[in-house]
Coordinates of C-alpha atoms and ligand atoms in Angstrom, one line a residue:
M1 CA 17.2 10.8 -7.8
H2 CA 19.2 13.8 -8.7
C3 CA 19.3 12.8 -12.4
F4 CA 15.4 12.7 -12.4
P5 CA 14.5 16.2 -13.6
G6 CA 16.9 15.8 -16.5
I7 CA 15.3 12.5 -17.5
L8 CA 12.0 14.2 -17.3
V9 CA 13.0 16.9 -19.6
I10 CA 14.5 14.7 -22.2
Q11 CA 11.4 12.5 -22.1
A12 CA 9.2 15.5 -22.5
L13 CA 11.2 16.6 -25.6
F14 CA 11.1 13.0 -26.9
M15 CA 7.3 13.0 -26.4
L16 CA 7.0 16.4 -28.3
L17 CA 9.0 15.0 -31.2
L18 CA 6.8 11.9 -31.3
D19 CA 3.7 14.2 -31.1
L20 CA 2.1 11.9 -28.5
P21 CA -1.0 12.9 -26.7
V22 CA -0.3 14.7 -23.5
S23 CA -2.0 12.0 -21.3
S24 CA 0.8 9.5 -22.3
S25 CA 3.8 11.8 -21.6
H26 CA 4.1 10.3 -18.1
V27 CA 7.2 9.4 -16.2
S28 CA 9.3 6.8 -17.8
T29 CA 9.7 3.2 -16.2
E30 CA 13.4 4.0 -15.6
S31 CA 12.6 7.3 -13.7
C32 CA 10.1 5.4 -11.7
R33 CA 12.8 2.8 -10.8
A34 CA 15.1 5.5 -9.8
L35 CA 12.5 7.1 -7.6
L36 CA 11.6 3.9 -5.9
R37 CA 15.1 3.0 -5.1
R38 CA 16.0 3.8 -1.5
S39 CA 12.6 5.3 -0.9
I40 CA 9.7 4.5 1.5
T41 CA 6.4 3.8 0.2
A42 CA 3.3 3.9 2.6
F43 CA 0.1 2.0 1.7
F44 CA -2.7 4.4 2.0
Y45 CA -6.3 3.7 2.2
L46 CA -9.0 6.2 0.9
W47 CA -12.1 4.4 1.9
Y48 CA -13.1 6.4 4.9
G49 CA -16.2 8.5 5.2
V50 CA -18.1 10.6 7.6
P51 CA -21.7 11.8 7.2
A52 CA -20.7 15.5 6.7
H53 CA -18.6 14.6 3.7
D54 CA -20.1 11.4 2.4
N55 CA -23.8 11.7 1.9
G56 CA -24.8 11.3 5.5
R57 CA -22.9 8.0 5.8
Y58 CA -20.0 6.6 7.6
L59 CA -17.6 4.5 5.5
H60 CA -15.4 1.9 7.0
W61 CA -15.3 3.4 10.5
D62 CA -18.6 1.6 10.9
H63 CA -17.1 -1.6 9.2
S64 CA -19.1 -4.8 9.7
V65 CA -17.7 -7.9 11.5
L66 CA -16.6 -10.2 8.7
P67 CA -17.6 -13.9 8.6
H68 CA -15.1 -16.7 8.7
W69 CA -15.2 -19.3 6.0
T70 CA -16.4 -22.1 8.2
S71 CA -19.8 -22.2 9.8
S72 CA -18.5 -23.8 13.1
T73 CA -16.5 -20.6 13.6
N74 CA -19.4 -18.3 12.5
E75 CA -21.6 -20.0 15.2
K76 CA -19.2 -19.1 17.9
F77 CA -19.4 -15.4 16.7
E78 CA -23.0 -15.4 15.7
A79 CA -24.0 -12.4 17.8
M80 CA -21.4 -10.3 15.9
I81 CA -21.0 -11.5 12.3
N82 CA -22.1 -9.0 9.7
K83 CA -23.1 -6.4 12.3
H84 CA -21.7 -2.9 12.0
H85 CA -19.7 -1.0 14.5
N86 CA -21.3 2.2 15.6
P87 CA -19.2 5.3 15.4
E88 CA -22.1 7.5 16.8
L89 CA -21.4 5.6 20.1
G90 CA -17.7 6.1 19.8
D91 CA -17.4 2.5 18.7
I92 CA -15.2 2.0 15.5
H93 CA -13.8 -1.0 13.6
A94 CA -10.2 -0.5 15.0
P95 CA -8.3 -1.0 18.2
F96 CA -6.9 2.5 18.1
F97 CA -8.7 5.9 17.4
P98 CA -7.3 8.5 15.1
A99 CA -6.0 11.7 16.6
R100 CA -7.6 13.8 14.1
G101 CA -11.0 12.3 14.8
L102 CA -13.0 10.3 12.2
Y103 CA -12.4 11.6 8.8
S104 CA -13.3 11.5 5.1
S105 CA -10.9 10.4 2.6
R106 CA -12.5 13.1 0.3
D107 CA -11.7 16.0 2.6
P108 CA -8.8 18.0 0.9
H109 CA -8.0 19.5 4.3
V110 CA -7.3 16.1 5.8
L111 CA -5.6 14.8 2.9
R112 CA -3.2 17.7 2.8
H113 CA -2.3 17.2 6.3
Q114 CA -1.9 13.4 5.9
F115 CA 0.5 14.0 2.9
R116 CA 2.6 16.6 4.9
E117 CA 2.7 14.2 7.7
M118 CA 4.0 11.3 5.6
H119 CA 6.5 13.6 3.7
D120 CA 7.8 15.0 6.9
A121 CA 8.5 11.3 8.1
G122 CA 10.5 10.6 4.8
I123 CA 7.7 8.9 3.0
T124 CA 7.9 10.0 -0.6
L125 CA 5.7 7.4 -2.2
V126 CA 2.0 7.0 -1.3
A127 CA 0.4 3.9 -2.8
L128 CA -3.4 4.3 -3.1
S129 CA -5.5 1.3 -2.5
W130 CA -7.6 1.2 -5.7
W131 CA -10.5 -1.3 -6.3
G132 CA -11.0 -0.9 -10.0
R133 CA -12.9 1.3 -12.4
P134 CA -16.3 2.6 -11.1
S135 CA -18.8 -0.2 -11.7
P136 CA -21.5 -1.9 -9.3
T137 CA -19.0 -4.8 -8.8
A138 CA -15.8 -3.1 -8.4
A139 CA -15.8 -2.4 -4.7
D140 CA -14.3 -3.7 -1.3
S141 CA -16.2 -5.8 1.1
Q142 CA -17.9 -2.6 2.6
G143 CA -19.3 -1.6 -0.8
V144 CA -16.9 1.3 -1.3
N145 CA -15.3 2.0 -4.6
T146 CA -12.3 4.2 -4.1
D147 CA -12.0 5.6 -7.6
D148 CA -14.2 8.6 -7.1
A149 CA -11.9 9.9 -4.4
L150 CA -8.9 10.0 -6.7
P151 CA -9.2 13.3 -8.4
I152 CA -9.5 14.9 -4.8
V153 CA -6.5 12.9 -3.5
L154 CA -4.3 13.7 -6.4
A155 CA -5.2 17.4 -6.3
A156 CA -4.4 17.5 -2.6
A157 CA -1.0 15.7 -3.2
E158 CA -0.4 18.2 -6.0
E159 CA -0.9 21.1 -3.6
V160 CA 1.5 19.6 -1.1
R161 CA 4.1 19.0 -3.7
Q162 CA 4.1 22.8 -4.5
E163 CA 5.1 23.5 -0.9
K164 CA 8.9 24.1 -0.3
G165 CA 10.9 21.0 -0.2
R166 CA 8.0 18.7 -1.0
G167 CA 8.4 18.2 -4.6
D168 CA 9.5 14.6 -4.3
L169 CA 6.1 13.3 -3.0
Y170 CA 4.3 11.1 -5.5
I171 CA 1.2 9.1 -5.6
T172 CA 1.4 5.6 -6.9
M173 CA -1.2 2.8 -7.2
H174 CA -2.0 -0.3 -5.2
L175 CA -4.1 -2.3 -7.4
E176 CA -6.5 -4.5 -5.4
P177 CA -8.1 -7.7 -6.4
Y178 CA -11.6 -6.9 -7.3
P179 CA -13.9 -9.7 -8.4
G180 CA -13.3 -10.9 -11.9
R181 CA -9.8 -9.2 -12.3
T182 CA -7.9 -10.6 -15.4
I183 CA -5.0 -9.6 -17.6
S184 CA -7.4 -8.0 -19.9
T185 CA -9.4 -6.0 -17.2
I186 CA -6.0 -5.0 -15.9
K187 CA -4.9 -3.6 -19.2
D188 CA -8.3 -1.6 -19.4
D189 CA -7.5 -0.5 -15.8
L190 CA -4.2 0.9 -17.0
A191 CA -5.7 2.7 -19.9
Y192 CA -8.4 4.1 -17.5
I193 CA -5.9 5.3 -14.9
Y194 CA -3.5 6.8 -17.5
E195 CA -6.4 8.6 -19.1
H196 CA -7.9 10.1 -15.9
Y197 CA -4.9 10.5 -13.6
A198 CA -1.6 10.7 -15.6
H199 CA -1.9 14.4 -16.1
F200 CA -1.4 15.1 -12.4
S201 CA 2.2 15.8 -11.7
A202 CA 1.9 13.9 -8.5
F203 CA 1.0 10.7 -10.5
L204 CA 3.8 8.2 -10.7
P205 CA 3.1 4.9 -12.8
I206 CA 4.3 2.6 -10.1
F207 CA 1.8 -0.2 -9.7
Y208 CA 1.9 -2.5 -6.6
V209 CA -0.3 -5.4 -7.5
Y210 CA -1.8 -7.1 -4.5
D211 CA -2.6 -10.8 -4.8
S212 CA -0.8 -11.0 -8.1
Y213 CA -0.4 -14.7 -7.6
H214 CA -4.2 -15.2 -8.3
I215 CA -3.2 -14.8 -12.1
P216 CA -0.5 -17.4 -13.3
P217 CA 2.9 -16.2 -14.5
E218 CA 2.1 -17.3 -18.1
E219 CA -0.8 -14.8 -18.1
W220 CA 1.1 -12.1 -16.5
A221 CA 3.9 -12.6 -19.1
L222 CA 1.3 -11.8 -21.9
L223 CA 1.0 -8.4 -20.3
L224 CA 4.3 -7.6 -18.9
Q225 CA 6.9 -9.4 -20.9
P226 CA 8.2 -7.5 -23.9
W227 CA 7.2 -10.1 -26.2
G228 CA 3.8 -10.8 -24.7
K229 CA 0.7 -10.6 -27.0
E230 CA -0.9 -7.9 -24.9
S231 CA 2.5 -6.3 -23.8
V232 CA 2.4 -2.9 -22.2
R233 CA 6.1 -2.7 -22.5
D234 CA 7.2 0.4 -24.4
T235 CA 3.6 1.6 -24.9
P236 CA 1.9 4.5 -23.2
L237 CA 0.6 1.9 -20.7
D238 CA 4.0 0.9 -19.4
G239 CA 5.0 1.4 -15.8
L240 CA 6.8 -0.2 -12.9
F241 CA 4.9 -3.3 -11.7
I242 CA 5.6 -4.7 -8.3
G243 CA 4.0 -8.0 -7.5
L244 CA 3.3 -9.8 -4.3
W245 CA 5.7 -12.4 -3.0
L246 CA 3.6 -14.5 -0.7
E247 CA 4.6 -18.2 -0.9
R248 CA 8.1 -19.5 -1.5
D249 CA 8.1 -19.9 -5.2
H250 CA 6.4 -16.5 -5.9
G251 CA 9.7 -14.7 -6.6
Q252 CA 10.5 -16.8 -9.6
A253 CA 6.8 -16.6 -10.7
L254 CA 7.0 -12.8 -10.6
V255 CA 10.3 -12.8 -12.6
D256 CA 8.6 -15.2 -15.1
G257 CA 5.6 -13.0 -15.4
G258 CA 7.6 -9.9 -16.3
F259 CA 7.3 -7.9 -13.1
D260 CA 9.8 -5.3 -12.3
G261 CA 10.0 -6.2 -8.6
M262 CA 8.3 -7.7 -5.6
Y263 CA 6.8 -6.5 -2.3
T264 CA 5.7 -8.5 0.7
Y265 CA 2.9 -6.4 2.1
F266 CA 2.0 -8.3 5.3
A267 CA 2.7 -6.6 8.6
S268 CA 1.9 -9.8 10.5
V269 CA 5.3 -11.5 10.8
S270 CA 5.3 -15.1 9.6
F271 CA 1.9 -14.8 8.3
S272 CA 3.4 -15.9 4.9
F273 CA 6.7 -17.0 3.4
G274 CA 7.3 -13.4 2.3
S275 CA 6.6 -11.9 5.7
T276 CA 9.0 -14.3 7.5
L277 CA 11.9 -12.3 8.5
A278 CA 14.3 -15.1 8.4
N279 CA 13.6 -15.4 4.6
W280 CA 14.3 -11.8 3.8
D281 CA 18.1 -12.1 3.2
D282 CA 17.5 -14.9 0.6
M283 CA 14.6 -13.1 -1.0
A284 CA 16.5 -9.9 -1.5
A285 CA 19.6 -11.8 -2.8
F286 CA 17.3 -13.7 -5.3
C287 CA 16.1 -10.2 -6.5
R288 CA 19.7 -8.9 -6.9
R289 CA 20.7 -12.0 -9.0
Q290 CA 17.9 -11.3 -11.5
G291 CA 19.7 -8.0 -12.3
E292 CA 22.8 -9.9 -12.9
L293 CA 21.3 -12.7 -15.1
G294 CA 18.8 -10.6 -17.0
G295 CA 16.0 -12.7 -15.6
K296 CA 14.8 -16.1 -16.6
G297 CA 13.6 -16.0 -20.2
G298 CA 16.1 -13.1 -20.6
E299 CA 17.2 -14.4 -23.9
K300 CA 14.1 -12.7 -25.5
Q301 CA 14.7 -9.5 -23.6
V302 CA 16.6 -6.5 -24.9
G303 CA 19.3 -5.9 -22.3
K304 CA 19.1 -6.9 -18.7
R305 CA 16.2 -6.1 -16.5
L306 CA 16.6 -5.3 -12.7
F307 CA 14.1 -6.9 -10.3
L308 CA 13.6 -4.7 -7.3
S309 CA 13.1 -5.8 -3.9
V310 CA 10.6 -4.0 -1.6
L311 CA 10.3 -5.4 1.9
S312 CA 7.1 -4.4 3.7
V313 CA 7.3 -3.5 7.6
G314 CA 4.6 -2.6 10.0
P315 CA 4.2 -1.6 13.5
G316 CA 2.1 -4.5 14.6
Y317 CA -1.3 -6.2 13.6
D318 CA -4.8 -6.4 15.2
D319 CA -7.8 -6.9 13.2
E320 CA -9.9 -8.5 16.0
K321 CA -12.7 -5.8 15.8
I322 CA -13.5 -6.9 12.2
R323 CA -12.2 -10.5 12.3
P324 CA -12.8 -11.6 15.9
W325 CA -11.9 -15.1 15.0
N326 CA -8.3 -14.1 13.8
K327 CA -6.7 -13.6 17.3
H328 CA -3.8 -16.0 16.4
N329 CA -2.6 -13.5 13.9
T330 CA -2.6 -10.5 16.2
K331 CA 0.9 -9.0 16.7
P332 CA 1.2 -6.7 19.7
R333 CA 3.1 -3.5 18.9
E334 CA 5.4 -3.7 22.1
G335 CA 6.1 0.2 21.7
L336 CA 8.4 0.3 18.8
D337 CA 9.9 -3.1 19.4
Y338 CA 7.9 -5.0 16.9
M339 CA 8.5 -2.5 14.1
D340 CA 12.1 -2.2 15.0
R341 CA 12.6 -5.9 14.5
M342 CA 11.2 -5.8 11.0
L343 CA 13.3 -2.7 10.1
E344 CA 16.3 -4.3 11.4
A345 CA 15.7 -7.5 9.4
A346 CA 15.1 -5.2 6.3
R347 CA 18.3 -3.4 6.8
E348 CA 20.2 -6.6 6.9
A349 CA 18.6 -7.9 3.8
R350 CA 19.6 -4.7 1.8
P351 CA 16.4 -4.3 -0.2
D352 CA 16.1 -1.8 -3.0
A353 CA 13.2 -0.1 -1.0
I354 CA 10.9 -0.3 2.1
S355 CA 7.2 -0.1 2.2
I356 CA 5.1 0.4 5.2
T357 CA 2.0 -1.5 5.9
S358 CA 0.3 0.8 6.5
Y359 CA -0.1 4.6 6.9
N360 CA -3.9 4.2 7.7
E361 CA -5.3 0.7 7.6
W362 CA -7.0 1.3 11.0
G363 CA -9.2 -1.9 10.8
E364 CA -6.1 -4.1 10.8
G365 CA -4.3 -2.2 13.3
T366 CA -1.4 -1.6 11.2
Q367 CA -1.6 2.2 10.9
I368 CA 1.3 4.5 11.8
E369 CA -0.9 7.6 11.4
A370 CA -1.3 9.6 14.6
A371 CA -3.6 8.0 17.1
K372 CA -5.3 9.5 20.0
V373 CA -3.4 9.1 23.3
G374 CA -4.5 9.1 26.8
E375 CA -7.4 7.0 27.9
W376 CA -10.0 7.0 25.2
R377 CA -13.0 4.7 25.6
C378 CA -16.4 4.4 24.0
E379 CA -19.2 4.6 26.4
G380 CA -20.9 1.3 25.7
N381 CA -24.5 0.3 25.0
W382 CA -25.4 -3.2 25.5
E383 CA -28.5 -3.0 23.4
G384 CA -27.5 -3.6 19.8
N385 CA -29.9 -4.7 17.3
S386 CA -30.2 -6.6 14.0
T387 CA -27.7 -4.5 12.1
H388 CA -25.4 -2.9 14.8
L389 CA -23.2 -4.4 17.4
A390 CA -24.1 -4.4 21.0
V391 CA -21.2 -2.0 22.0
R392 CA -19.2 -3.1 25.1
P393 CA -17.2 -0.5 27.0
Y394 CA -14.0 -0.4 24.9
V395 CA -10.7 1.2 25.9
Y396 CA -8.7 2.1 22.7
Q397 CA -5.0 1.3 22.8
E398 CA -2.5 4.2 22.7
Y399 CA 0.9 4.6 21.4
K400 CA 3.6 4.1 23.9
G401 CA 4.7 7.1 25.8
G402 CA 1.6 9.0 24.8
D403 CA 3.2 10.3 21.6
P404 CA 0.7 10.2 18.7
Y405 CA 3.7 10.6 16.2
L406 CA 5.7 7.7 17.8
Y407 CA 5.6 5.6 14.6
L408 CA 6.0 8.5 12.0
N409 CA 9.0 9.7 13.9
N410 CA 10.4 6.2 13.8
V411 CA 10.1 5.9 10.2
K412 CA 12.0 9.2 9.8
L413 CA 14.7 7.9 12.1
W414 CA 15.0 4.6 10.2
R415 CA 15.1 6.5 6.8
E416 CA 18.3 7.9 8.1
L417 CA 19.6 4.6 9.3
L418 CA 18.7 2.8 6.1
W419 CA 19.7 5.4 3.3
G420 CA 20.8 8.5 5.0
M421 CA 24.5 8.0 4.5
A422 CA 26.4 8.1 1.4
A423 CA 25.9 5.2 -0.8
T424 CA 28.0 2.2 0.3
E425 CA 30.3 0.5 -2.2
D426 CA 27.8 -2.2 -2.4
E427 CA 25.1 0.1 -3.5
Q428 CA 27.4 1.7 -5.9
T429 CA 27.9 -1.8 -7.5
I430 CA 24.2 -2.3 -7.8
N431 CA 23.8 1.3 -9.3
D432 CA 26.5 0.4 -11.9
K433 CA 24.2 -2.4 -13.2
D434 CA 21.3 -0.1 -13.7
E435 CA 20.4 0.4 -17.4
F436 CA 20.4 4.2 -17.4
Ligands
NAG1 C1 -29.8 -0.3 15.0 O1 -29.0 0.7 15.7 C2 -28.4 1.6 15.0 C3 -27.5 2.5 15.7 O2 -28.1 2.8 17.0 C4 -29.5 2.5 14.3 O3 -28.9 3.5 13.4 C5 -30.4 1.6 13.3 O4 -31.4 2.3 12.7 C6 -30.8 0.5 14.2 N1 -31.6 -0.6 13.4 C7 -32.7 -1.2 13.6 C8 -33.2 -2.2 12.6 O5 -33.2 -0.8 14.6

């Protein structure tokens, strides 16, 4: 990390010499790799809204109950499916309630606090959930497109970066699977993102690609391998691309597709091959081997390419208020025990970096953001109607010990445990293999 400013200056000079437009003078892939190594990324959601900030509407706090893919299950939950939670009655879509109250992801004051909170916990990379360029179809299940919040979010991050000791806070992108996503729409997305956001100093071109396996490796290779027909490598659209390792064979698929690394995303342990802790040793070892071999198909590459491992940990999982039929995937937090088991497994696997699922995905109960503690219940209203749920009296869960910062403080502690000490001999060896 210490060599980073030097790299930037050299790159800036280089860009000047080449007379490239300002918008393409972004941080190099090598610098991204250096910044990702031994860092903590938090997955950050910016789809929240409250009436005062968002044209009189709640966004996501009033999330509807999602249908199951079988009609028999939907019949069981007929009274709830597609109906909205009702924040006006204190009923939100989550098992916990935010300590700062319901907020808007477009409120600069809230955003600055959130970035400070993350940075204080040792989180330097914030991955924004991004659902594509503005268009009527590029939106999540609640009809929210997150792109229009980005200028506000990036400006807030920029302000926090200027505060003493916070210059290493960066915004990265979490590319979500909007309908119709292909290699060519992704290439256009990259052009759009660079054009609109690369001028923010907070912007770092690291792209986590959710559900990357929806597109086969042969197609990814066209975009991400240096020899691909549509390759972004060594062009102004280049970046560090981290794909999702879900099933057993996805590690190899990501390598073949030309990705720079993998992440596992899921906070529900054993939900996928990639989120099964017993597999993490082998998965991280697989990633290290790519660096040694230069990757499959490396014969066509110039030099060797590292393949980074980013293991995702979370505090628990509970999405029953939006998916009442998904109880079998609920993972109670048990205070810090659940999260500590994931972190301990990650430490043993020696990944390149850690990501946290999530900072604020309240609807899936994976958030580490400060939650209200002390008994907090919604009043209840058994009426309901055709659009809103009949609200049952509901007692929100609280963080153990009544500490709203329990999980953020735990992240800080683990950052020390994972990477606080001087680089071990082993890490030195890995660094020696780096290409810069
Ligand atoms: C249903 O209830 C909600 C919340 O009380 C209210 O905003 C909405 O207008 C109601 N809808 C109908 C169709 O009555």
